[in-house]
Amino acid sequence: MTADLIDHRGTLSDTGRPERIAGGVALTVAVVAVAALGLAWFSQLVLELAPCKLCLEQRYAYYLDIPLGLLIAFAAWRRAPVGLLAAGLVVLGLMALGNAGLAAYHAGVEWRFWAGPSDCSGPILDLSKAGGLLAQLDTVKVVRCDEVQWRFLGLSFAGYNVLASLALAALCGWGLVRLKRR
């Protein structure tokens, strides 16, 4: 299916049927989601970069992108109605935009532009008078949302997620424009 979208020069072509365009876009979104989650899990398990609450929430869109993208690609392969394929691309695009917003919020928390959720970026309380509670809390490590564990070229994972999510939303928008022209 995606091979039909690439012309003899190796560039993306929209000369195919509408279902090929929608299927190629949806399949690309699913593949990018697998790559993003693979990188996130690699960073967590191999590089031992513990994710915070907001990092974990940003993964939800990618977890949904995989089955939805594959379902849309399968529907396109089965030549589903163009309206149904377009609706699927709208959902994928809206999820990407929502994820970009969440990632931008997280990046703003990291840069201290605004406060983050109190359960992962609020003040640490002095619980020294709580007796046994303090001993229990010593075993719990809270990963703070406002502390960056990794940066490359000035951007954290949240910053790169903004860019990736916006690119996915733009790809879905491109697919919708191509479907509309058909």
N, C-alpha and C. Protein backbone atom coordinates (compact mmCIF):
# COMPACT_ATOMS: atom_id res chain seq x y z
N MET A 1 0.83 -1.19 0.00
CA MET A 1 0.00 0.00 0.00
C MET A 1 0.87 1.25 0.00
N THR A 2 1.87 1.35 0.91
CA THR A 2 2.68 2.56 0.95
C THR A 2 3.63 2.62 -0.24
N ALA A 3 3.98 1.47 -0.81
CA ALA A 3 4.85 1.49 -1.98
C ALA A 3 4.16 2.18 -3.16
N ASP A 4 2.85 2.12 -3.20
CA ASP A 4 2.10 2.76 -4.28
C ASP A 4 2.11 4.28 -4.15
N LEU A 5 2.47 4.80 -2.97
CA LEU A 5 2.48 6.24 -2.75
C LEU A 5 3.82 6.87 -3.11
N ILE A 6 4.81 6.05 -3.47
CA ILE A 6 6.13 6.56 -3.77
C ILE A 6 6.35 6.46 -5.27
N ASP A 7 6.70 7.59 -5.89
CA ASP A 7 6.87 7.57 -7.34
C ASP A 7 8.29 7.13 -7.70
N HIS A 8 8.61 7.14 -8.99
CA HIS A 8 9.90 6.65 -9.47
C HIS A 8 11.08 7.48 -8.98
N ARG A 9 10.85 8.70 -8.52
CA ARG A 9 11.93 9.54 -7.97
C ARG A 9 12.13 9.32 -6.48
N GLY A 10 11.30 8.46 -5.88
CA GLY A 10 11.42 8.19 -4.46
C GLY A 10 10.71 9.22 -3.59
N THR A 11 9.84 10.04 -4.18
CA THR A 11 9.11 11.05 -3.40
C THR A 11 7.67 10.61 -3.22
N LEU A 12 7.04 11.19 -2.22
CA LEU A 12 5.66 10.86 -1.93
C LEU A 12 4.77 11.37 -3.05
N SER A 13 3.92 10.52 -3.54
CA SER A 13 3.03 10.87 -4.65
C SER A 13 1.58 10.72 -4.21
N ASP A 14 0.73 11.61 -4.64
CA ASP A 14 -0.69 11.49 -4.30
C ASP A 14 -1.52 11.17 -5.54
N THR A 15 -0.90 10.50 -6.52
CA THR A 15 -1.63 10.17 -7.73
C THR A 15 -2.49 8.93 -7.57
N GLY A 16 -2.39 8.26 -6.42
CA GLY A 16 -3.16 7.05 -6.20
C GLY A 16 -4.60 7.35 -5.84
N ARG A 17 -5.31 6.29 -5.63
CA ARG A 17 -6.70 6.42 -5.20
C ARG A 17 -6.75 7.02 -3.80
N PRO A 18 -7.87 7.63 -3.44
CA PRO A 18 -7.98 8.25 -2.12
C PRO A 18 -7.70 7.30 -0.97
N GLU A 19 -8.14 6.05 -1.11
CA GLU A 19 -7.91 5.11 -0.03
C GLU A 19 -6.41 4.81 0.15
N ARG A 20 -5.66 4.90 -0.91
CA ARG A 20 -4.22 4.70 -0.78
C ARG A 20 -3.58 5.85 -0.01
N ILE A 21 -4.05 7.04 -0.26
CA ILE A 21 -3.54 8.21 0.46
C ILE A 21 -3.86 8.09 1.95
N ALA A 22 -5.11 7.81 2.25
CA ALA A 22 -5.52 7.69 3.66
C ALA A 22 -4.81 6.53 4.34
N GLY A 23 -4.69 5.42 3.65
CA GLY A 23 -4.01 4.26 4.21
C GLY A 23 -2.54 4.53 4.46
N GLY A 24 -1.90 5.22 3.52
CA GLY A 24 -0.48 5.54 3.69
C GLY A 24 -0.24 6.49 4.86
N VAL A 25 -1.11 7.48 4.99
CA VAL A 25 -0.99 8.42 6.11
C VAL A 25 -1.21 7.69 7.44
N ALA A 26 -2.26 6.89 7.51
CA ALA A 26 -2.58 6.18 8.75
C ALA A 26 -1.48 5.20 9.12
N LEU A 27 -0.94 4.51 8.13
CA LEU A 27 0.14 3.57 8.40
C LEU A 27 1.40 4.30 8.86
N THR A 28 1.66 5.45 8.28
CA THR A 28 2.81 6.25 8.70
C THR A 28 2.65 6.71 10.15
N VAL A 29 1.45 7.14 10.52
CA VAL A 29 1.19 7.55 11.90
C VAL A 29 1.43 6.39 12.85
N ALA A 30 0.96 5.19 12.49
CA ALA A 30 1.15 4.02 13.34
C ALA A 30 2.63 3.68 13.49
N VAL A 31 3.38 3.77 12.40
CA VAL A 31 4.82 3.46 12.46
C VAL A 31 5.56 4.48 13.32
N VAL A 32 5.22 5.76 13.17
CA VAL A 32 5.85 6.80 14.00
C VAL A 32 5.50 6.58 15.47
N ALA A 33 4.28 6.18 15.75
CA ALA A 33 3.87 5.91 17.13
C ALA A 33 4.67 4.75 17.72
N VAL A 34 4.88 3.70 16.94
CA VAL A 34 5.70 2.57 17.40
C VAL A 34 7.12 3.05 17.69
N ALA A 35 7.67 3.87 16.79
CA ALA A 35 9.03 4.38 16.99
C ALA A 35 9.11 5.28 18.23
N ALA A 36 8.12 6.14 18.43
CA ALA A 36 8.12 7.05 19.59
C ALA A 36 8.02 6.25 20.89
N LEU A 37 7.14 5.27 20.92
CA LEU A 37 7.02 4.45 22.12
C LEU A 37 8.27 3.59 22.34
N GLY A 38 8.85 3.10 21.26
CA GLY A 38 10.09 2.34 21.38
C GLY A 38 11.20 3.18 21.98
N LEU A 39 11.31 4.42 21.53
CA LEU A 39 12.31 5.33 22.09
C LEU A 39 12.02 5.64 23.55
N ALA A 40 10.76 5.84 23.88
CA ALA A 40 10.38 6.13 25.27
C ALA A 40 10.72 4.94 26.18
N TRP A 41 10.36 3.74 25.75
CA TRP A 41 10.66 2.56 26.56
C TRP A 41 12.16 2.29 26.62
N PHE A 42 12.88 2.51 25.54
CA PHE A 42 14.34 2.35 25.55
C PHE A 42 14.95 3.32 26.55
N SER A 43 14.51 4.56 26.53
CA SER A 43 15.03 5.56 27.46
C SER A 43 14.74 5.18 28.91
N GLN A 44 13.57 4.61 29.12
CA GLN A 44 13.18 4.25 30.48
C GLN A 44 13.91 3.00 30.96
N LEU A 45 13.94 1.96 30.13
CA LEU A 45 14.48 0.68 30.58
C LEU A 45 15.98 0.53 30.42
N VAL A 46 16.54 1.10 29.37
CA VAL A 46 17.98 0.94 29.11
C VAL A 46 18.77 2.13 29.65
N LEU A 47 18.32 3.33 29.34
CA LEU A 47 19.04 4.52 29.80
C LEU A 47 18.66 4.92 31.22
N GLU A 48 17.64 4.26 31.77
CA GLU A 48 17.18 4.48 33.14
C GLU A 48 16.75 5.93 33.40
N LEU A 49 16.08 6.52 32.42
CA LEU A 49 15.48 7.83 32.59
C LEU A 49 14.03 7.61 33.01
N ALA A 50 13.75 7.82 34.27
CA ALA A 50 12.41 7.55 34.79
C ALA A 50 11.42 8.61 34.29
N PRO A 51 10.29 8.17 33.73
CA PRO A 51 9.30 9.15 33.25
C PRO A 51 8.48 9.72 34.39
N CYS A 52 8.10 10.97 34.24
CA CYS A 52 7.21 11.59 35.22
C CYS A 52 5.76 11.32 34.80
N LYS A 53 4.85 11.84 35.59
CA LYS A 53 3.42 11.65 35.32
C LYS A 53 3.03 12.22 33.94
N LEU A 54 3.52 13.41 33.60
CA LEU A 54 3.18 14.02 32.31
C LEU A 54 3.81 13.26 31.15
N CYS A 55 5.01 12.72 31.36
CA CYS A 55 5.65 11.91 30.31
C CYS A 55 4.78 10.69 29.99
N LEU A 56 4.30 10.04 31.03
CA LEU A 56 3.47 8.85 30.83
C LEU A 56 2.16 9.20 30.14
N GLU A 57 1.58 10.35 30.50
CA GLU A 57 0.32 10.76 29.86
C GLU A 57 0.50 11.06 28.38
N GLN A 58 1.68 11.55 28.00
CA GLN A 58 1.93 11.84 26.59
C GLN A 58 2.01 10.57 25.75
N ARG A 59 2.25 9.45 26.37
CA ARG A 59 2.32 8.18 25.63
C ARG A 59 0.93 7.68 25.21
N TYR A 60 -0.12 8.13 25.90
CA TYR A 60 -1.46 7.61 25.62
C TYR A 60 -1.85 7.79 24.15
N ALA A 61 -1.57 8.95 23.60
CA ALA A 61 -1.94 9.20 22.19
C ALA A 61 -1.25 8.20 21.27
N TYR A 62 0.01 7.91 21.57
CA TYR A 62 0.74 6.95 20.73
C TYR A 62 0.19 5.54 20.89
N TYR A 63 -0.20 5.19 22.12
CA TYR A 63 -0.80 3.88 22.33
C TYR A 63 -2.09 3.74 21.53
N LEU A 64 -2.84 4.82 21.38
CA LEU A 64 -4.07 4.79 20.59
C LEU A 64 -3.80 4.90 19.09
N ASP A 65 -2.72 5.61 18.72
CA ASP A 65 -2.39 5.78 17.31
C ASP A 65 -2.10 4.45 16.62
N ILE A 66 -1.49 3.54 17.32
CA ILE A 66 -1.08 2.27 16.69
C ILE A 66 -2.30 1.47 16.22
N PRO A 67 -3.21 1.10 17.12
CA PRO A 67 -4.34 0.31 16.61
C PRO A 67 -5.26 1.10 15.68
N LEU A 68 -5.47 2.39 15.98
CA LEU A 68 -6.34 3.19 15.11
C LEU A 68 -5.71 3.38 13.73
N GLY A 69 -4.42 3.68 13.69
CA GLY A 69 -3.74 3.83 12.41
C GLY A 69 -3.78 2.54 11.59
N LEU A 70 -3.55 1.42 12.25
CA LEU A 70 -3.61 0.13 11.55
C LEU A 70 -5.02 -0.19 11.08
N LEU A 71 -6.02 0.16 11.90
CA LEU A 71 -7.41 -0.07 11.52
C LEU A 71 -7.79 0.78 10.30
N ILE A 72 -7.36 2.03 10.29
CA ILE A 72 -7.66 2.90 9.15
C ILE A 72 -6.94 2.39 7.90
N ALA A 73 -5.69 1.97 8.07
CA ALA A 73 -4.94 1.44 6.92
C ALA A 73 -5.61 0.18 6.38
N PHE A 74 -6.09 -0.69 7.28
CA PHE A 74 -6.80 -1.90 6.84
C PHE A 74 -8.09 -1.53 6.13
N ALA A 75 -8.81 -0.57 6.69
CA ALA A 75 -10.06 -0.13 6.05
C ALA A 75 -9.78 0.47 4.68
N ALA A 76 -8.69 1.19 4.55
CA ALA A 76 -8.33 1.75 3.26
C ALA A 76 -7.99 0.64 2.27
N TRP A 77 -7.29 -0.37 2.74
CA TRP A 77 -6.94 -1.50 1.89
C TRP A 77 -8.19 -2.23 1.40
N ARG A 78 -9.21 -2.26 2.27
CA ARG A 78 -10.48 -2.89 1.92
C ARG A 78 -11.41 -1.92 1.18
N ARG A 79 -10.88 -0.73 0.83
CA ARG A 79 -11.61 0.30 0.09
C ARG A 79 -12.89 0.76 0.79
N ALA A 80 -12.71 1.14 2.04
CA ALA A 80 -13.82 1.69 2.82
C ALA A 80 -14.23 3.03 2.22
N PRO A 81 -15.41 3.52 2.54
CA PRO A 81 -15.83 4.82 2.02
C PRO A 81 -14.86 5.93 2.43
N VAL A 82 -14.67 6.86 1.51
CA VAL A 82 -13.72 7.95 1.75
C VAL A 82 -14.10 8.77 2.98
N GLY A 83 -15.40 8.95 3.23
CA GLY A 83 -15.84 9.70 4.40
C GLY A 83 -15.39 9.03 5.70
N LEU A 84 -15.44 7.72 5.74
CA LEU A 84 -14.99 6.99 6.93
C LEU A 84 -13.48 7.13 7.11
N LEU A 85 -12.74 7.04 6.03
CA LEU A 85 -11.29 7.20 6.09
C LEU A 85 -10.93 8.62 6.53
N ALA A 86 -11.65 9.60 6.01
CA ALA A 86 -11.41 10.99 6.39
C ALA A 86 -11.69 11.19 7.88
N ALA A 87 -12.76 10.58 8.37
CA ALA A 87 -13.07 10.69 9.81
C ALA A 87 -11.95 10.09 10.65
N GLY A 88 -11.41 8.98 10.19
CA GLY A 88 -10.29 8.37 10.90
C GLY A 88 -9.08 9.27 10.93
N LEU A 89 -8.78 9.92 9.81
CA LEU A 89 -7.65 10.86 9.78
C LEU A 89 -7.90 12.07 10.67
N VAL A 90 -9.14 12.51 10.74
CA VAL A 90 -9.48 13.62 11.64
C VAL A 90 -9.19 13.23 13.08
N VAL A 91 -9.61 12.02 13.46
CA VAL A 91 -9.37 11.56 14.84
C VAL A 91 -7.87 11.47 15.11
N LEU A 92 -7.12 10.89 14.19
CA LEU A 92 -5.66 10.81 14.36
C LEU A 92 -5.04 12.20 14.47
N GLY A 93 -5.49 13.12 13.63
CA GLY A 93 -4.95 14.48 13.67
C GLY A 93 -5.29 15.21 14.96
N LEU A 94 -6.53 15.03 15.44
CA LEU A 94 -6.92 15.67 16.70
C LEU A 94 -6.16 15.09 17.88
N MET A 95 -5.92 13.79 17.87
CA MET A 95 -5.12 13.18 18.94
C MET A 95 -3.70 13.74 18.91
N ALA A 96 -3.15 13.92 17.72
CA ALA A 96 -1.80 14.47 17.61
C ALA A 96 -1.76 15.91 18.11
N LEU A 97 -2.77 16.70 17.76
CA LEU A 97 -2.82 18.09 18.25
C LEU A 97 -2.98 18.14 19.77
N GLY A 98 -3.81 17.28 20.30
CA GLY A 98 -3.97 17.22 21.75
C GLY A 98 -2.68 16.82 22.44
N ASN A 99 -1.98 15.87 21.86
CA ASN A 99 -0.70 15.44 22.43
C ASN A 99 0.34 16.54 22.32
N ALA A 100 0.32 17.29 21.23
CA ALA A 100 1.24 18.43 21.10
C ALA A 100 0.95 19.47 22.19
N GLY A 101 -0.33 19.70 22.47
CA GLY A 101 -0.69 20.64 23.54
C GLY A 101 -0.22 20.17 24.90
N LEU A 102 -0.41 18.88 25.19
CA LEU A 102 0.06 18.33 26.46
C LEU A 102 1.57 18.40 26.56
N ALA A 103 2.26 18.09 25.47
CA ALA A 103 3.73 18.16 25.47
C ALA A 103 4.21 19.60 25.63
N ALA A 104 3.53 20.55 25.00
CA ALA A 104 3.90 21.96 25.15
C ALA A 104 3.68 22.41 26.60
N TYR A 105 2.60 21.97 27.20
CA TYR A 105 2.35 22.27 28.61
C TYR A 105 3.49 21.70 29.47
N HIS A 106 3.88 20.45 29.19
CA HIS A 106 4.95 19.82 29.95
C HIS A 106 6.27 20.57 29.75
N ALA A 107 6.56 20.94 28.52
CA ALA A 107 7.79 21.70 28.26
C ALA A 107 7.77 23.03 29.00
N GLY A 108 6.62 23.68 29.05
CA GLY A 108 6.49 24.93 29.80
C GLY A 108 6.72 24.73 31.29
N VAL A 109 6.26 23.59 31.82
CA VAL A 109 6.51 23.27 33.23
C VAL A 109 8.02 23.08 33.44
N GLU A 110 8.65 22.39 32.50
CA GLU A 110 10.11 22.17 32.62
C GLU A 110 10.89 23.48 32.57
N TRP A 111 10.43 24.42 31.75
CA TRP A 111 11.11 25.72 31.64
C TRP A 111 10.64 26.69 32.72
N ARG A 112 9.71 26.23 33.57
CA ARG A 112 9.18 27.03 34.67
C ARG A 112 8.39 28.26 34.19
N PHE A 113 7.76 28.13 33.02
CA PHE A 113 6.88 29.19 32.53
C PHE A 113 5.58 29.21 33.33
N TRP A 114 5.14 28.06 33.81
CA TRP A 114 3.95 27.92 34.61
C TRP A 114 4.11 26.72 35.52
N ALA A 115 3.22 26.64 36.51
CA ALA A 115 3.29 25.54 37.46
C ALA A 115 2.70 24.27 36.85
N GLY A 116 3.26 23.17 37.23
CA GLY A 116 2.75 21.88 36.78
C GLY A 116 1.80 21.30 37.80
N PRO A 117 1.39 20.06 37.60
CA PRO A 117 0.52 19.40 38.55
C PRO A 117 1.19 19.32 39.93
N SER A 118 0.42 19.54 40.96
CA SER A 118 1.00 19.58 42.30
C SER A 118 1.55 18.22 42.74
N ASP A 119 1.06 17.13 42.16
CA ASP A 119 1.55 15.83 42.59
C ASP A 119 2.89 15.44 41.95
N CYS A 120 3.39 16.25 41.02
CA CYS A 120 4.72 15.93 40.47
C CYS A 120 5.61 17.16 40.30
N SER A 121 5.14 18.33 40.68
CA SER A 121 6.01 19.50 40.59
C SER A 121 5.77 20.52 41.69
N GLY A 122 4.96 20.16 42.66
CA GLY A 122 4.68 21.07 43.77
C GLY A 122 5.80 21.04 44.79
N PRO A 123 5.65 21.81 45.85
CA PRO A 123 6.69 21.85 46.87
C PRO A 123 6.78 20.52 47.63
N ILE A 124 7.99 20.19 48.01
CA ILE A 124 8.20 18.99 48.81
C ILE A 124 8.00 19.36 50.27
N LEU A 125 7.10 18.67 50.92
CA LEU A 125 6.75 19.01 52.29
C LEU A 125 7.71 18.34 53.27
N ASP A 126 7.91 18.94 54.43
CA ASP A 126 8.73 18.36 55.48
C ASP A 126 7.85 17.44 56.30
N LEU A 127 8.06 16.15 56.14
CA LEU A 127 7.27 15.16 56.86
C LEU A 127 8.07 14.52 57.99
N SER A 128 9.07 15.24 58.52
CA SER A 128 9.94 14.66 59.54
C SER A 128 9.22 14.35 60.83
N LYS A 129 8.09 14.94 61.07
CA LYS A 129 7.34 14.70 62.31
C LYS A 129 6.29 13.62 62.14
N ALA A 130 6.25 12.97 61.00
CA ALA A 130 5.20 11.99 60.75
C ALA A 130 5.57 10.59 61.22
N GLY A 131 6.73 10.39 61.77
CA GLY A 131 7.12 9.09 62.33
C GLY A 131 7.28 8.02 61.28
N GLY A 132 6.47 6.96 61.34
CA GLY A 132 6.57 5.82 60.44
C GLY A 132 6.27 6.18 58.99
N LEU A 133 5.51 7.23 58.79
CA LEU A 133 5.18 7.65 57.43
C LEU A 133 6.45 8.05 56.67
N LEU A 134 7.37 8.71 57.37
CA LEU A 134 8.62 9.13 56.73
C LEU A 134 9.43 7.92 56.27
N ALA A 135 9.45 6.89 57.05
CA ALA A 135 10.18 5.68 56.67
C ALA A 135 9.57 5.06 55.42
N GLN A 136 8.23 5.09 55.33
CA GLN A 136 7.58 4.55 54.15
C GLN A 136 7.85 5.41 52.93
N LEU A 137 7.87 6.72 53.11
CA LEU A 137 8.09 7.61 51.98
C LEU A 137 9.52 7.56 51.47
N ASP A 138 10.46 7.12 52.31
CA ASP A 138 11.85 6.99 51.86
C ASP A 138 11.99 5.97 50.76
N THR A 139 11.07 5.01 50.68
CA THR A 139 11.14 3.98 49.65
C THR A 139 10.48 4.40 48.35
N VAL A 140 9.75 5.52 48.36
CA VAL A 140 9.04 6.00 47.17
C VAL A 140 9.83 7.12 46.54
N LYS A 141 10.06 7.00 45.22
CA LYS A 141 10.75 8.06 44.49
C LYS A 141 9.77 8.71 43.53
N VAL A 142 9.48 9.97 43.75
CA VAL A 142 8.58 10.71 42.87
C VAL A 142 9.43 11.40 41.81
N VAL A 143 9.11 11.15 40.56
CA VAL A 143 9.81 11.80 39.46
C VAL A 143 9.12 13.14 39.22
N ARG A 144 9.85 14.20 39.36
CA ARG A 144 9.28 15.54 39.24
C ARG A 144 9.09 15.91 37.77
N CYS A 145 7.96 16.54 37.49
CA CYS A 145 7.63 16.97 36.13
C CYS A 145 8.40 18.22 35.71
N ASP A 146 8.90 18.96 36.68
CA ASP A 146 9.58 20.22 36.36
C ASP A 146 11.10 20.09 36.33
N GLU A 147 11.62 18.87 36.42
CA GLU A 147 13.06 18.64 36.32
C GLU A 147 13.35 17.82 35.08
N VAL A 148 14.17 18.37 34.21
CA VAL A 148 14.50 17.71 32.95
C VAL A 148 15.64 16.72 33.20
N GLN A 149 15.44 15.50 32.75
CA GLN A 149 16.48 14.48 32.90
C GLN A 149 17.41 14.41 31.70
N TRP A 150 16.94 14.90 30.55
CA TRP A 150 17.71 14.79 29.31
C TRP A 150 17.34 15.93 28.39
N ARG A 151 18.35 16.54 27.78
CA ARG A 151 18.14 17.57 26.76
C ARG A 151 19.12 17.32 25.62
N PHE A 152 18.66 17.64 24.42
CA PHE A 152 19.53 17.61 23.24
C PHE A 152 19.18 18.84 22.41
N LEU A 153 20.17 19.63 22.10
CA LEU A 153 19.99 20.88 21.36
C LEU A 153 18.97 21.79 22.05
N GLY A 154 18.96 21.76 23.37
CA GLY A 154 18.09 22.63 24.15
C GLY A 154 16.68 22.13 24.36
N LEU A 155 16.32 21.01 23.75
CA LEU A 155 14.95 20.49 23.90
C LEU A 155 14.96 19.19 24.70
N SER A 156 13.95 19.04 25.54
CA SER A 156 13.76 17.80 26.28
C SER A 156 12.90 16.85 25.45
N PHE A 157 12.62 15.69 26.02
CA PHE A 157 11.71 14.76 25.33
C PHE A 157 10.36 15.42 25.07
N ALA A 158 9.89 16.22 26.02
CA ALA A 158 8.60 16.90 25.84
C ALA A 158 8.67 17.86 24.65
N GLY A 159 9.76 18.57 24.52
CA GLY A 159 9.93 19.49 23.39
C GLY A 159 9.94 18.76 22.06
N TYR A 160 10.64 17.63 22.00
CA TYR A 160 10.65 16.86 20.76
C TYR A 160 9.28 16.23 20.49
N ASN A 161 8.55 15.91 21.55
CA ASN A 161 7.21 15.37 21.35
C ASN A 161 6.28 16.42 20.76
N VAL A 162 6.47 17.69 21.12
CA VAL A 162 5.68 18.76 20.50
C VAL A 162 5.90 18.74 18.99
N LEU A 163 7.17 18.68 18.59
CA LEU A 163 7.50 18.70 17.16
C LEU A 163 6.96 17.46 16.44
N ALA A 164 7.14 16.29 17.05
CA ALA A 164 6.66 15.05 16.42
C ALA A 164 5.15 15.04 16.30
N SER A 165 4.46 15.48 17.35
CA SER A 165 2.99 15.48 17.32
C SER A 165 2.46 16.49 16.30
N LEU A 166 3.09 17.65 16.22
CA LEU A 166 2.67 18.63 15.21
C LEU A 166 2.92 18.10 13.79
N ALA A 167 4.02 17.38 13.61
CA ALA A 167 4.30 16.79 12.29
C ALA A 167 3.24 15.75 11.94
N LEU A 168 2.83 14.93 12.91
CA LEU A 168 1.78 13.94 12.66
C LEU A 168 0.45 14.62 12.35
N ALA A 169 0.14 15.69 13.07
CA ALA A 169 -1.09 16.43 12.79
C ALA A 169 -1.05 17.03 11.38
N ALA A 170 0.10 17.57 11.00
CA ALA A 170 0.25 18.14 9.66
C ALA A 170 0.11 17.05 8.59
N LEU A 171 0.67 15.87 8.85
CA LEU A 171 0.54 14.76 7.91
C LEU A 171 -0.92 14.36 7.74
N CYS A 172 -1.64 14.29 8.85
CA CYS A 172 -3.07 13.96 8.77
C CYS A 172 -3.83 15.06 8.00
N GLY A 173 -3.47 16.31 8.24
CA GLY A 173 -4.08 17.42 7.50
C GLY A 173 -3.79 17.32 6.02
N TRP A 174 -2.56 16.99 5.66
CA TRP A 174 -2.19 16.81 4.25
C TRP A 174 -3.04 15.70 3.64
N GLY A 175 -3.20 14.60 4.38
CA GLY A 175 -4.02 13.50 3.87
C GLY A 175 -5.46 13.91 3.66
N LEU A 176 -5.99 14.70 4.59
CA LEU A 176 -7.37 15.17 4.44
C LEU A 176 -7.53 16.09 3.24
N VAL A 177 -6.56 16.97 3.01
CA VAL A 177 -6.62 17.86 1.84
C VAL A 177 -6.60 17.03 0.56
N ARG A 178 -5.76 16.02 0.53
CA ARG A 178 -5.69 15.17 -0.67
C ARG A 178 -6.99 14.40 -0.87
N LEU A 179 -7.61 13.95 0.22
CA LEU A 179 -8.88 13.25 0.09
C LEU A 179 -9.97 14.20 -0.41
N LYS A 180 -9.95 15.42 0.05
CA LYS A 180 -10.97 16.40 -0.35
C LYS A 180 -10.87 16.71 -1.83
N ARG A 181 -9.66 16.71 -2.36
CA ARG A 181 -9.47 17.02 -3.79
C ARG A 181 -9.95 15.90 -4.69
N ARG A 182 -10.19 14.76 -4.15
CA ARG A 182 -10.60 13.60 -4.97
C ARG A 182 -12.07 13.61 -5.24
